[in-house]
Short mmCIF file of C-alpha atoms in Angstrom, two decimals:
data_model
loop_
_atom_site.label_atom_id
_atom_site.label_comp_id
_atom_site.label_asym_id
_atom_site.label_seq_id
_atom_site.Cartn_x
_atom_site.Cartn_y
_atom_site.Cartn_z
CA UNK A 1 57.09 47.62 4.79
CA UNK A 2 58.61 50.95 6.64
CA UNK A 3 60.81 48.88 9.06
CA UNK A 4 61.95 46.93 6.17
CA UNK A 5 62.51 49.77 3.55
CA UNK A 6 63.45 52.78 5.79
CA UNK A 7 65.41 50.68 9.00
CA UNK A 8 66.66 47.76 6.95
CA UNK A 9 64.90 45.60 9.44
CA UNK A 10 65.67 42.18 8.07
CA UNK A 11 63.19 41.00 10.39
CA UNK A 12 60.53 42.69 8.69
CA UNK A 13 61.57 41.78 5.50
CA UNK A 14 61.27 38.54 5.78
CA UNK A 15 57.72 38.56 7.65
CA UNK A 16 56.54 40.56 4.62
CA UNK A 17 57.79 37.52 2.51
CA UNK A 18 55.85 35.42 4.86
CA UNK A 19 52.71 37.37 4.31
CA UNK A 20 52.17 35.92 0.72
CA UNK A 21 52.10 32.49 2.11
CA UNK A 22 54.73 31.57 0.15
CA UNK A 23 57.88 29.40 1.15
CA UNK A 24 61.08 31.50 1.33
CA UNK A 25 62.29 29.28 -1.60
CA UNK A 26 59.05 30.08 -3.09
CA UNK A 27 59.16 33.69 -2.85
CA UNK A 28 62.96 33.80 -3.92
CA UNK A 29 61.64 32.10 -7.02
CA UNK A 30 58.58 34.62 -7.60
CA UNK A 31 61.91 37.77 -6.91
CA UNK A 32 63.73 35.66 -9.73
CA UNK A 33 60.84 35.64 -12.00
CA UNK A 34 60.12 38.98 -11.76
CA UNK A 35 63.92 39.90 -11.93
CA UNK A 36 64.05 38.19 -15.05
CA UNK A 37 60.84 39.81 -16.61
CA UNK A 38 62.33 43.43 -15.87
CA UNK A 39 65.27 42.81 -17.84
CA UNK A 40 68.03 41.86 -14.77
CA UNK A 41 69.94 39.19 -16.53
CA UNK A 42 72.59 39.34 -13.93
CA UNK A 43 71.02 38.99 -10.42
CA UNK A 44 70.22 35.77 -8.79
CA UNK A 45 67.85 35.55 -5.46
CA UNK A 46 68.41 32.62 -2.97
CA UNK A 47 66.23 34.63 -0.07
CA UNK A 48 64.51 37.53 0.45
CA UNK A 49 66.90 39.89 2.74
CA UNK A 50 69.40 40.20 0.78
CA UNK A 51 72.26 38.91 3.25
CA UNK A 52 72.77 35.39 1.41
CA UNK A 53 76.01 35.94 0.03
CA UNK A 54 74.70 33.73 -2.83
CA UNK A 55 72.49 36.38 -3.89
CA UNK A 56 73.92 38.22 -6.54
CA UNK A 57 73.56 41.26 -8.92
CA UNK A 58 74.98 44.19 -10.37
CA UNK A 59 74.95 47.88 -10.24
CA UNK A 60 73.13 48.22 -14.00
CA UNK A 61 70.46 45.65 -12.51
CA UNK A 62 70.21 47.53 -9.27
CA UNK A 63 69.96 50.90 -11.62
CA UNK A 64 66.62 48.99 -13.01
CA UNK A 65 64.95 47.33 -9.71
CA UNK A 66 65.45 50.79 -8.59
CA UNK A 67 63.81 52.34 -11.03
CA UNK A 68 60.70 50.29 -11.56
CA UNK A 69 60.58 50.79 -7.83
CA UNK A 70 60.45 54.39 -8.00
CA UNK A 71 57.16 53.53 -10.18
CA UNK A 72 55.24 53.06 -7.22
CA UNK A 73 53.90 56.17 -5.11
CA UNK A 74 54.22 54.24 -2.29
CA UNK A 75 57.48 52.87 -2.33
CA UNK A 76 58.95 56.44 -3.39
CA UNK A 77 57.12 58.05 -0.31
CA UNK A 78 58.88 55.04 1.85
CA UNK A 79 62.39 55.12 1.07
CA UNK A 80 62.67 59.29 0.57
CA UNK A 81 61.48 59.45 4.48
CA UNK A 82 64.26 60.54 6.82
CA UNK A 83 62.28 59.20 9.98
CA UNK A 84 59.22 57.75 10.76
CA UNK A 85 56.81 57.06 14.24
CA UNK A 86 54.33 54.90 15.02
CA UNK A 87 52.44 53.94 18.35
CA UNK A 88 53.59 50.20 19.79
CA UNK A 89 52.42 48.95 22.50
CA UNK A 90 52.67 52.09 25.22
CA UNK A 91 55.23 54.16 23.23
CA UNK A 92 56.45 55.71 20.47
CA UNK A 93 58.60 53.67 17.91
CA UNK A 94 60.32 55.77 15.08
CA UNK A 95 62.12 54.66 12.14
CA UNK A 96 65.55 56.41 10.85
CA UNK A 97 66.44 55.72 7.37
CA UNK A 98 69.92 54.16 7.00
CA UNK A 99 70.62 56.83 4.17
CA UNK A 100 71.87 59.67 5.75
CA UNK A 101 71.93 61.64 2.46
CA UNK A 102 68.48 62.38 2.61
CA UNK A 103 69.49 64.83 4.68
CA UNK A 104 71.60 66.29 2.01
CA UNK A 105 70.86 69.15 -0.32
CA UNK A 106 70.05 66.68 -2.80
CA UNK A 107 66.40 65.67 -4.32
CA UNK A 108 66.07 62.25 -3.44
CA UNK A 109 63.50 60.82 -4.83
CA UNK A 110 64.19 56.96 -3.80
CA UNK A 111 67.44 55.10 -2.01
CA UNK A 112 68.14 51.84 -0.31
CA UNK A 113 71.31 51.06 1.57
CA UNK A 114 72.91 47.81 1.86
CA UNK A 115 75.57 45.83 3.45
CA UNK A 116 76.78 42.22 3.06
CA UNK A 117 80.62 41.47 3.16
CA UNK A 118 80.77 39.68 0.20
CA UNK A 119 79.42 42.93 -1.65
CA UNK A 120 80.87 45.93 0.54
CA UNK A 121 78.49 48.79 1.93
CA UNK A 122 76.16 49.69 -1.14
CA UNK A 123 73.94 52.76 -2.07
CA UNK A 124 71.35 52.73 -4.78
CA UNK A 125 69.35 56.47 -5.18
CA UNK A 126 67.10 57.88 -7.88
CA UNK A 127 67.77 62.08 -7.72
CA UNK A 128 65.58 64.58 -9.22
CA UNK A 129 61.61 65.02 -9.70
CA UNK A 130 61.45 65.56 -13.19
CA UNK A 131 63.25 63.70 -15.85
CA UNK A 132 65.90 62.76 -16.48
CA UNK A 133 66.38 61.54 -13.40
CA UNK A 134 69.64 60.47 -12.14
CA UNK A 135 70.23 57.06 -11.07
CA UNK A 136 73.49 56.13 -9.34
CA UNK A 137 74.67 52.70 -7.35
CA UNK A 138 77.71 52.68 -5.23
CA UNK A 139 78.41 48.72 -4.52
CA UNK A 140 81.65 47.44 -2.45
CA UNK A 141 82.78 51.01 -1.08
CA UNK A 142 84.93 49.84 1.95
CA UNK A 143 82.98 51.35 4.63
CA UNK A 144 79.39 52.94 5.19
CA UNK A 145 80.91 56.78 5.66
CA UNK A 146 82.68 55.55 2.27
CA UNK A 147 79.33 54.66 0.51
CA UNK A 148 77.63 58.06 1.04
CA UNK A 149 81.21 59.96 0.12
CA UNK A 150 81.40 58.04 -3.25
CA UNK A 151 77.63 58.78 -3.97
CA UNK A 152 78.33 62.42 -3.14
CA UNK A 153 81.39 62.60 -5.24
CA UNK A 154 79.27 60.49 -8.16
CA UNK A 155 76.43 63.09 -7.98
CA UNK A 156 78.46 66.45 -7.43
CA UNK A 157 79.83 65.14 -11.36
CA UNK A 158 76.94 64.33 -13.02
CA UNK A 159 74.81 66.74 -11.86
CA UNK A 160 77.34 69.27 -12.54
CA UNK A 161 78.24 67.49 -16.07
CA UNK A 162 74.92 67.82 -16.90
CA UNK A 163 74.74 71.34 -16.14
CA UNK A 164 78.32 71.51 -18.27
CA UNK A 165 80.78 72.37 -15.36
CA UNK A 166 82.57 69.54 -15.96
CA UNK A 167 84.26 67.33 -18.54
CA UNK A 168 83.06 63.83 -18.51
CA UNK A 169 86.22 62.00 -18.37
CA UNK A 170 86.58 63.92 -14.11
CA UNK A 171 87.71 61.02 -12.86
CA UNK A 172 86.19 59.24 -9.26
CA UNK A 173 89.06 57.62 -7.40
CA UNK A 174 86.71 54.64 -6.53
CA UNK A 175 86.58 53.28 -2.84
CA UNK A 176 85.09 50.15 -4.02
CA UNK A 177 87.08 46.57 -4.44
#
């Protein structure tokens, strides 16, 4: 589960999928179900990584898997680490997280990168302990420097539009397609 949600390890991923004993058609069908039953009308799972460009979804349904995610201790814990090490074999593996803003001055609370073509180098992130949280997904931004300099840009403005620095219509020039 930490090589999968900190590393992206698509490896991983699917091994967990192959831990329920279910087929990977199977399990795709259990992520649709469930999908479905948390309200995201718009996504569509053909496998379990992520990298079938036939999977689809949207940033609003990305908003909610995220948040039901951030439900669960466990989950929150795993994708808020920075690194991770564990003994293998006769050394030391460790984990980095793929979201380099954890590193940031910001209060992550959850994140997930992501990167397909088809969809452009994404960023979903849950910042802020108490509520109301903030929730922001970056989808398509043209590179993965570009992903983490949208988010930044999206969360200088809310947080500061929620403080009341800033008028909401401070426009984003958008990197994504």
């Amino acid at each position: 589960l930490r090589c999968s949600l900190i590393s992206s390890d698509n490896a991983a991923t699917r091994a967990l999928a192959r831990s329920t004993g279910l087929s990977d058609l199977e399990f795709a069908g259990r992520m649709n179900e469930r999908a479905r039953r948390m309200g995201m009308t718009h996504t569509i799972y053909h496998e379990t990584t992520g990298l079938d460009p036939n999977n689809v979804s949207t940033a609003a349904d990305q908003a909610i898997l995220l948040h039901a995610a951030t439900q669960n201790p466990l989950i929150r814990e795993i994708t808020s680490t920075p690194t991770y090490s564990f003994p293998c074999s006769r050394r030391v593996e460790t984990l980095t997280n793929t979201n380099r803003l954890l590193k940031s001055r910001n209060d992550i609370v959850s994140g997930k990168t992501g990167f397909i073509r088809p969809a452009g180098f994404c960023l979903a992130m849950t910042i802020g302990q108490t509520d109301p949280r903030l929730t922001m997904v970056v989808l398509g931004a043209r590179s993965n420097a570009g992903r983490f300099a949208e988010s930044t840009k999206l969360i200088n403005w809310a947080l500061g539009a929620m403080d009341g620095n800033v008028s909401a219509p401070a426009l984003i020039r958008s990197e994504s397609k």
